[in-house]
mmCIF file of C-alpha atoms and ligand atoms in Angstrom:
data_model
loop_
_atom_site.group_PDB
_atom_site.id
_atom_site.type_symbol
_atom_site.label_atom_id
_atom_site.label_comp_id
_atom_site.label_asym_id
_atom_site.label_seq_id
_atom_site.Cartn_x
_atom_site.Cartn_y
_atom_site.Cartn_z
ATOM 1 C CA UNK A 1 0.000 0.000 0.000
ATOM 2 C CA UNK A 2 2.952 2.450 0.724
ATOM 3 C CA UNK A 3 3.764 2.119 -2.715
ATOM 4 C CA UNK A 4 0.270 2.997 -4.054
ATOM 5 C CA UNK A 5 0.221 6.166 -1.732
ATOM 6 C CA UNK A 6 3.863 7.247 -3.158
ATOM 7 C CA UNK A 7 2.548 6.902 -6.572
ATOM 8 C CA UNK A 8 -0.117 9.685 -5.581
ATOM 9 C CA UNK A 9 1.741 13.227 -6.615
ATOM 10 C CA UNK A 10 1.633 15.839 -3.651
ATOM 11 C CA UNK A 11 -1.736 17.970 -5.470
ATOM 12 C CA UNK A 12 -4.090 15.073 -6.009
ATOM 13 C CA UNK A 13 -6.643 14.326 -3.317
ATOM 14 C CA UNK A 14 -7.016 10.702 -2.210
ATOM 15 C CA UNK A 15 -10.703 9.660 -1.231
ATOM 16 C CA UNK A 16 -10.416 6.252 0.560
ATOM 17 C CA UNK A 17 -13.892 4.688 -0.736
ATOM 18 C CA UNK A 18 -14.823 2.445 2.321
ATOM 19 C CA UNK A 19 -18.665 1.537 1.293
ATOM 20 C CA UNK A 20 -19.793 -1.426 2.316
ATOM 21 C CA UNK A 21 -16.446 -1.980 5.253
ATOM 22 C CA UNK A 22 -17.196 -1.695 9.077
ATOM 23 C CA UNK A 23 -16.273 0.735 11.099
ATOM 24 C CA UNK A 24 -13.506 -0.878 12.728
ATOM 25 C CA UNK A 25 -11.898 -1.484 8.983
ATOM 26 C CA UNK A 26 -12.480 1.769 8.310
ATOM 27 C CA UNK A 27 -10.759 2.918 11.998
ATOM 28 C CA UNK A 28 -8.117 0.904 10.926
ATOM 29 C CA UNK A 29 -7.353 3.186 7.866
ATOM 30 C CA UNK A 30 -7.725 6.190 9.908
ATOM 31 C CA UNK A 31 -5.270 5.028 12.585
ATOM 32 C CA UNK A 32 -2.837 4.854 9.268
ATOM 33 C CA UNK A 33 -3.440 8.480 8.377
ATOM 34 C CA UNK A 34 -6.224 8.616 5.991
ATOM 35 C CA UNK A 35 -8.786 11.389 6.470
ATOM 36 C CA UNK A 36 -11.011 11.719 3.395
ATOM 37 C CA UNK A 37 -12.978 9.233 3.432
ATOM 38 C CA UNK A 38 -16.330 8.092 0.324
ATOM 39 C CA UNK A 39 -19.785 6.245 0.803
ATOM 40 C CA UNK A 40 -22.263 6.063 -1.688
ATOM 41 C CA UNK A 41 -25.512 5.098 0.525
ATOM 42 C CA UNK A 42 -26.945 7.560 2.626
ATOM 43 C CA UNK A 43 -27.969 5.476 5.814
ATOM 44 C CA UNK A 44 -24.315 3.602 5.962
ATOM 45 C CA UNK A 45 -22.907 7.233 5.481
ATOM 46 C CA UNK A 46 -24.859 8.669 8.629
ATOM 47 C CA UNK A 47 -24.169 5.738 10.905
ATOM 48 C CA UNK A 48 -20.562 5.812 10.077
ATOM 49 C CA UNK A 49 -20.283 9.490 10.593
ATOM 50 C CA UNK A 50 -22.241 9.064 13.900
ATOM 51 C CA UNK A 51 -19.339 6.416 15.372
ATOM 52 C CA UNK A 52 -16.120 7.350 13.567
ATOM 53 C CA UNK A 53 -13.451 10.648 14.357
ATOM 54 C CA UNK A 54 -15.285 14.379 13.770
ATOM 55 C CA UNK A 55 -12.124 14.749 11.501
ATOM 56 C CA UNK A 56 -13.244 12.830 9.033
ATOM 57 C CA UNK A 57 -13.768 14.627 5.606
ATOM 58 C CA UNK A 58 -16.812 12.533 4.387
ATOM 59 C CA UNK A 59 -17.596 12.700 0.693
ATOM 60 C CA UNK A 60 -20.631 11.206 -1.135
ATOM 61 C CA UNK A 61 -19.506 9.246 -4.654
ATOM 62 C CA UNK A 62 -22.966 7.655 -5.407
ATOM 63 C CA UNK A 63 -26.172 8.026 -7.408
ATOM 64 C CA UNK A 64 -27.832 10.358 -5.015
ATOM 65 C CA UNK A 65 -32.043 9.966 -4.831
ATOM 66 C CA UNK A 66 -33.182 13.448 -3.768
ATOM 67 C CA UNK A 67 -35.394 12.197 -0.785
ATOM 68 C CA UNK A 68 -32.187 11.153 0.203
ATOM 69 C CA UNK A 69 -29.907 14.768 0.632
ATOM 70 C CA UNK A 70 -31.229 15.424 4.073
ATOM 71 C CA UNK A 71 -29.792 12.295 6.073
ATOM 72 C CA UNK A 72 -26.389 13.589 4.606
ATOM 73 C CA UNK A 73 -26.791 16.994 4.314
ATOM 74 C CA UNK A 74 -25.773 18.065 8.427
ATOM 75 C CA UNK A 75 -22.332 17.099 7.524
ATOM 76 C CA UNK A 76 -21.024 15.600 4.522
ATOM 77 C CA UNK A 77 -18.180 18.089 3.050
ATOM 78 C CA UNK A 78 -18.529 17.148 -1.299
ATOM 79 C CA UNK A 79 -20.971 15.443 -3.088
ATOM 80 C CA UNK A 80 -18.928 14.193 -6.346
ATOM 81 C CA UNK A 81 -22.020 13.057 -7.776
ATOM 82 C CA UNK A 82 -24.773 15.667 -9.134
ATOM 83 C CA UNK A 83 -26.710 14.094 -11.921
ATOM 84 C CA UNK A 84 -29.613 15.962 -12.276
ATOM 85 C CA UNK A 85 -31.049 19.441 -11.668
ATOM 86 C CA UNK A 86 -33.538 18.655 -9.705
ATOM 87 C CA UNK A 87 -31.125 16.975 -7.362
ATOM 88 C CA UNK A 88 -28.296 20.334 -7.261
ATOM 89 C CA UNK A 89 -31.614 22.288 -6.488
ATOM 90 C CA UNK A 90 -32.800 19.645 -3.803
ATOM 91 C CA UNK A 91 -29.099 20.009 -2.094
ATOM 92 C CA UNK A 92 -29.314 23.693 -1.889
ATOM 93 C CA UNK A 93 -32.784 23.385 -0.218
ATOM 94 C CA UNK A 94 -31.248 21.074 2.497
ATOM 95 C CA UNK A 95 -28.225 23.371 2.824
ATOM 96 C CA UNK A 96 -30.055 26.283 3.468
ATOM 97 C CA UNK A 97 -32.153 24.101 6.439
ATOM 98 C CA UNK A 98 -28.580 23.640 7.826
ATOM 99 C CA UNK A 99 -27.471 27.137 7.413
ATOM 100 C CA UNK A 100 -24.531 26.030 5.175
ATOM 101 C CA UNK A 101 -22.874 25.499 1.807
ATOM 102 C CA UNK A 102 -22.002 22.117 0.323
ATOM 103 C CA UNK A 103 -19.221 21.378 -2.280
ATOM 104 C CA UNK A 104 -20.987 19.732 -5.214
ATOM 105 C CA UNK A 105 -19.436 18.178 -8.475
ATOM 106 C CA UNK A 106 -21.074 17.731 -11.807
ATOM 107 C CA UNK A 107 -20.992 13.804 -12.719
ATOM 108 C CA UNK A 108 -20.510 14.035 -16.517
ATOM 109 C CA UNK A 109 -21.422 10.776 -18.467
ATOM 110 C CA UNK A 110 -18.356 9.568 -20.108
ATOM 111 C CA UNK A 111 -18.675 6.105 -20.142
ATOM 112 C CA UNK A 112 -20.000 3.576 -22.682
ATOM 113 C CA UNK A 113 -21.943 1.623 -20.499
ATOM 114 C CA UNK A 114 -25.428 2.985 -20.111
ATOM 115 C CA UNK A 115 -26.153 2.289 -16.126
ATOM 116 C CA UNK A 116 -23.278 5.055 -15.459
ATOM 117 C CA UNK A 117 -25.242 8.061 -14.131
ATOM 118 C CA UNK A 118 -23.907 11.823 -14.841
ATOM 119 C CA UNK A 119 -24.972 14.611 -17.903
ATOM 120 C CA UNK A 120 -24.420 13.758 -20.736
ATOM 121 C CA UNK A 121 -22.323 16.677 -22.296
ATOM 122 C CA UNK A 122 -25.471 17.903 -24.157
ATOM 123 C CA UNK A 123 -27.182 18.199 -20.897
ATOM 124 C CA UNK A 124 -24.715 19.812 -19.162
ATOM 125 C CA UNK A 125 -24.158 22.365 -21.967
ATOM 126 C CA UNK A 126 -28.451 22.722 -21.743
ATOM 127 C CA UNK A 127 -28.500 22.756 -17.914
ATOM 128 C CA UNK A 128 -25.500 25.591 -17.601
ATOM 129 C CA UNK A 129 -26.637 27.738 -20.208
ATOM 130 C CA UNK A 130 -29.762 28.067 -18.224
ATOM 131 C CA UNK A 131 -27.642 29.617 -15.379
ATOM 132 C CA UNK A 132 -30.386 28.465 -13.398
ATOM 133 C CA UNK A 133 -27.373 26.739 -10.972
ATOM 134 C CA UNK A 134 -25.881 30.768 -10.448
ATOM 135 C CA UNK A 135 -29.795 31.188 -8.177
ATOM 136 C CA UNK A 136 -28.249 28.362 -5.630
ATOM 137 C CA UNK A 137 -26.938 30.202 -2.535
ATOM 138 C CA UNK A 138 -25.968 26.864 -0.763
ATOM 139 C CA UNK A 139 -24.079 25.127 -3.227
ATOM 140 C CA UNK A 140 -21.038 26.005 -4.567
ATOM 141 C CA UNK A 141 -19.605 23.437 -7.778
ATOM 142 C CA UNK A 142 -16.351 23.538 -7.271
ATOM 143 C CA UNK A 143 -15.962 20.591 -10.453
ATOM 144 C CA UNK A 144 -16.715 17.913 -12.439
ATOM 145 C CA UNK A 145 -16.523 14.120 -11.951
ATOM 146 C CA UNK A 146 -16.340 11.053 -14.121
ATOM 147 C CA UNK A 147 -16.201 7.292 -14.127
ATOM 148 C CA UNK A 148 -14.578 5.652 -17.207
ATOM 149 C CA UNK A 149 -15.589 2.785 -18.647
ATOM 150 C CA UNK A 150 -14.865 -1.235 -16.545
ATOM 151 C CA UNK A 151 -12.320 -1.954 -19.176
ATOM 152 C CA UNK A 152 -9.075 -3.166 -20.286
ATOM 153 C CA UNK A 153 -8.544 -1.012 -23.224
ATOM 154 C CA UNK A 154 -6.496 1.709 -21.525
ATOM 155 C CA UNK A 155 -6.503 3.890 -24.693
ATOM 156 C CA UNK A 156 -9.960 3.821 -24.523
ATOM 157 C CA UNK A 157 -9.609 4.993 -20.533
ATOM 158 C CA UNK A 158 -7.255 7.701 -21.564
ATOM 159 C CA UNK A 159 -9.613 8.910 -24.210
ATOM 160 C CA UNK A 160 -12.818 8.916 -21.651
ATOM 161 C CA UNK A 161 -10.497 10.712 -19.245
ATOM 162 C CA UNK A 162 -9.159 13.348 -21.671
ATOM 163 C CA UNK A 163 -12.522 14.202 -22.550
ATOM 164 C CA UNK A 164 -13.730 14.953 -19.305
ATOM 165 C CA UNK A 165 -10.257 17.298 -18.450
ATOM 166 C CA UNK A 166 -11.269 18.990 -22.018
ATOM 167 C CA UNK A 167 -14.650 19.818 -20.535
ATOM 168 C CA UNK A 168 -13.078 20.731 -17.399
ATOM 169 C CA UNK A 169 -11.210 23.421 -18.614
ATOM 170 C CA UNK A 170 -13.299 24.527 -21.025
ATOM 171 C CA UNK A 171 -15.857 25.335 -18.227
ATOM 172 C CA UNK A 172 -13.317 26.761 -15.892
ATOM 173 C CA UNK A 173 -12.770 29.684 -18.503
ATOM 174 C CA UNK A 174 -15.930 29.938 -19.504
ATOM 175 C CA UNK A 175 -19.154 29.042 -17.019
ATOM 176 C CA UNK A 176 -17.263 28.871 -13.756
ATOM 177 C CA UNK A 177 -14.637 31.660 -14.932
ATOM 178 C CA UNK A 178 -15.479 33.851 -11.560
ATOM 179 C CA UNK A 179 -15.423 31.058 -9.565
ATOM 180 C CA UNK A 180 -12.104 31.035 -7.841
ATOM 181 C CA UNK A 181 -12.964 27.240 -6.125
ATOM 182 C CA UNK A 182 -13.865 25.669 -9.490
ATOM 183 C CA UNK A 183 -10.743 23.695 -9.727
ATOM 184 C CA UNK A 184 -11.588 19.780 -8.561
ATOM 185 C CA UNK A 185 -11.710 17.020 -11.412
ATOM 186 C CA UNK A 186 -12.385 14.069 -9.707
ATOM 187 C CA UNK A 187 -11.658 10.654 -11.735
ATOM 188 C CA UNK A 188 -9.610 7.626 -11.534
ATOM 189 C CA UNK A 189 -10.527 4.862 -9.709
ATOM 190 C CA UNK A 190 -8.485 1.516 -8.120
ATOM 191 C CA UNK A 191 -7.748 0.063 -11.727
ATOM 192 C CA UNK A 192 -7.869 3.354 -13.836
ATOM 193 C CA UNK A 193 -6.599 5.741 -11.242
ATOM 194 C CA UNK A 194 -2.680 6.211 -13.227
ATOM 195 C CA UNK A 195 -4.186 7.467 -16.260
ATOM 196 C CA UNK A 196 -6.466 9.515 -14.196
ATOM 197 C CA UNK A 197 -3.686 11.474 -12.847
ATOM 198 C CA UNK A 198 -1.477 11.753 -16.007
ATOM 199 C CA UNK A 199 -4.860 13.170 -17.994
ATOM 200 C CA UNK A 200 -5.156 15.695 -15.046
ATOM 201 C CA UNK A 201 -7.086 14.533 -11.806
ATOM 202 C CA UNK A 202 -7.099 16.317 -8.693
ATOM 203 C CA UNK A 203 -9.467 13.530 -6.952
ATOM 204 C CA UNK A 204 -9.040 9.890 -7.167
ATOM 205 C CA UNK A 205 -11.330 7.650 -5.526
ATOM 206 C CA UNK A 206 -9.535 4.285 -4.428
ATOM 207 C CA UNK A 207 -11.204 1.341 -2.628
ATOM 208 C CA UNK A 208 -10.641 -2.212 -3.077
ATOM 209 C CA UNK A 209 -6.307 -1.276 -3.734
ATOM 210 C CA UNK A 210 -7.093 0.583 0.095
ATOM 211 C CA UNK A 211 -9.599 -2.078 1.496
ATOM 212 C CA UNK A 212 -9.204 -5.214 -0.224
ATOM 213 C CA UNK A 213 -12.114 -6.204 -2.216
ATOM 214 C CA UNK A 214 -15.409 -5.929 -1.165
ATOM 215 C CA UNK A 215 -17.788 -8.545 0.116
ATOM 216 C CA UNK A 216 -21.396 -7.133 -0.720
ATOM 217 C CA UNK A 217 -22.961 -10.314 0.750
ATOM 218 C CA UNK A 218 -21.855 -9.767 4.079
ATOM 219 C CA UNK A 219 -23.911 -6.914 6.061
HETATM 220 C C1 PLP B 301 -16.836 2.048 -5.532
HETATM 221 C C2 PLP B 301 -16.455 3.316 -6.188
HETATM 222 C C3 PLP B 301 -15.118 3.716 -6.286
HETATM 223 C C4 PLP B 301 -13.939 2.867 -5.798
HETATM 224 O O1 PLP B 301 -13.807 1.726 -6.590
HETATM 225 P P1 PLP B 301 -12.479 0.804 -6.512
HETATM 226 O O2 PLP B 301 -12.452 0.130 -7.821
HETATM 227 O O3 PLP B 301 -12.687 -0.130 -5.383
HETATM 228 O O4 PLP B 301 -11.324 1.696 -6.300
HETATM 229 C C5 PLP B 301 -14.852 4.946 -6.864
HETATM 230 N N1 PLP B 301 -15.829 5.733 -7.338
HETATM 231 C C6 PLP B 301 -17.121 5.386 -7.263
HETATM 232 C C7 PLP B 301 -18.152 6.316 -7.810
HETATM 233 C C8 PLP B 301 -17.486 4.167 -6.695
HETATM 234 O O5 PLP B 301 -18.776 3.825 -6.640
#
């Protein structure tokens, strides 16, 4: 594992994704120095914040259902995954009940599979040109984030990955131009997460190379 972490450069973010490990795994982690850590169910999010360190950076990586944003909304500190309007709009509501502002990301489809969730870059061009996001007091998207496709064609990877850095800085001079904190592109995962960094990643979201792999029978 030491190796893994060295292979990290200084400027990219590590999120340890620990869904579906116990809270003594996860402790276990911490004890080692890890601080960010990712869940992508809202119930095993809240109990884990409940027991584990105050310190703890918790991000949300997951499809996110909107009846959903309130459980997390008390504490969690970025939500990579923003698929929809009606969700960004249903964060800022639950913000604004908490009296505070939540990172978001905008998950941009770049995959080939279908089941991926995110805009597709048609959306996203749609949904921003309404400006409609600029009304949100209680957000503030600070980037984009992508999952490539489960593959082993890396050029096809790479590709997936340099689209979504393309799209990333086209927005950051355009769009988000006045927005100083716009400057997160989270992608690269445990198999992918190299080429992740070489096309430009600031967040990588690592698991099973962290945890092991997971066991989604045991509960
Ligand atoms: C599970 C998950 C990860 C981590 O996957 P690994 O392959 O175990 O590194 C990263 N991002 C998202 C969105 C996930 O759901």
């Amino acid at each position: 594992m030491n190796d893994f972490i060295k292979s990290i450069p200084k400027g990219v973010k590590l999120v340890a994704v620990s869904k579906t490990h116990s809270c003594e795994i996860i402790r276990q982690v911490y004890d080692n120095g890890f601080r960010i850590f990712g869940e992508n169910k809202p119930q095993e999010l809240v109990k884990k914040y409940n027991e584990l360190p105050k310190d703890i950076e918790w991000h949300f990586i997951g499809h996110l259902q909107t009846n959903k944003v309130k459980y997390i909304a008390p504490f969690v500190e970025l939500i990579h995954s923003v698929d929809s309007p009606k969700l960004l709009a249903e964060i800022n509501k639950e913000a604004a009940k908490q009296n505070r502002t939540i990172k978001c990301l905008l998950q941009v489809h770049i995959a080939k599979e279908e089941t991926k969730f995110g805009f597709t870059i048609s959306e996203l061009q749609k949904y921003l040109s309404t400006k409609e996001f600029l009304k949100y007091n209680f957000v503030n998207i600070v980037g984009i984030m992508g999952i490539a496709t489960y593959t082993n064609d890396t050029i096809q990877i790479r590709n997936e990955f340099h689209s979504l850095r393309k799209i990333f800085d086209t927005l950051k001079e355009t769009t988000f131009a006045n927005n100083l904190d716009f400057c997160e592109l989270s992608m690269g995962m445990s198999n992918d997460y190299k080429i992740a960094i070489n096309e430009g990643s600031t967040i990588v979201r690592i698991g099973s190379l962290i945890f092991g792999e997971r066991d989604y029978s045991i509960k």
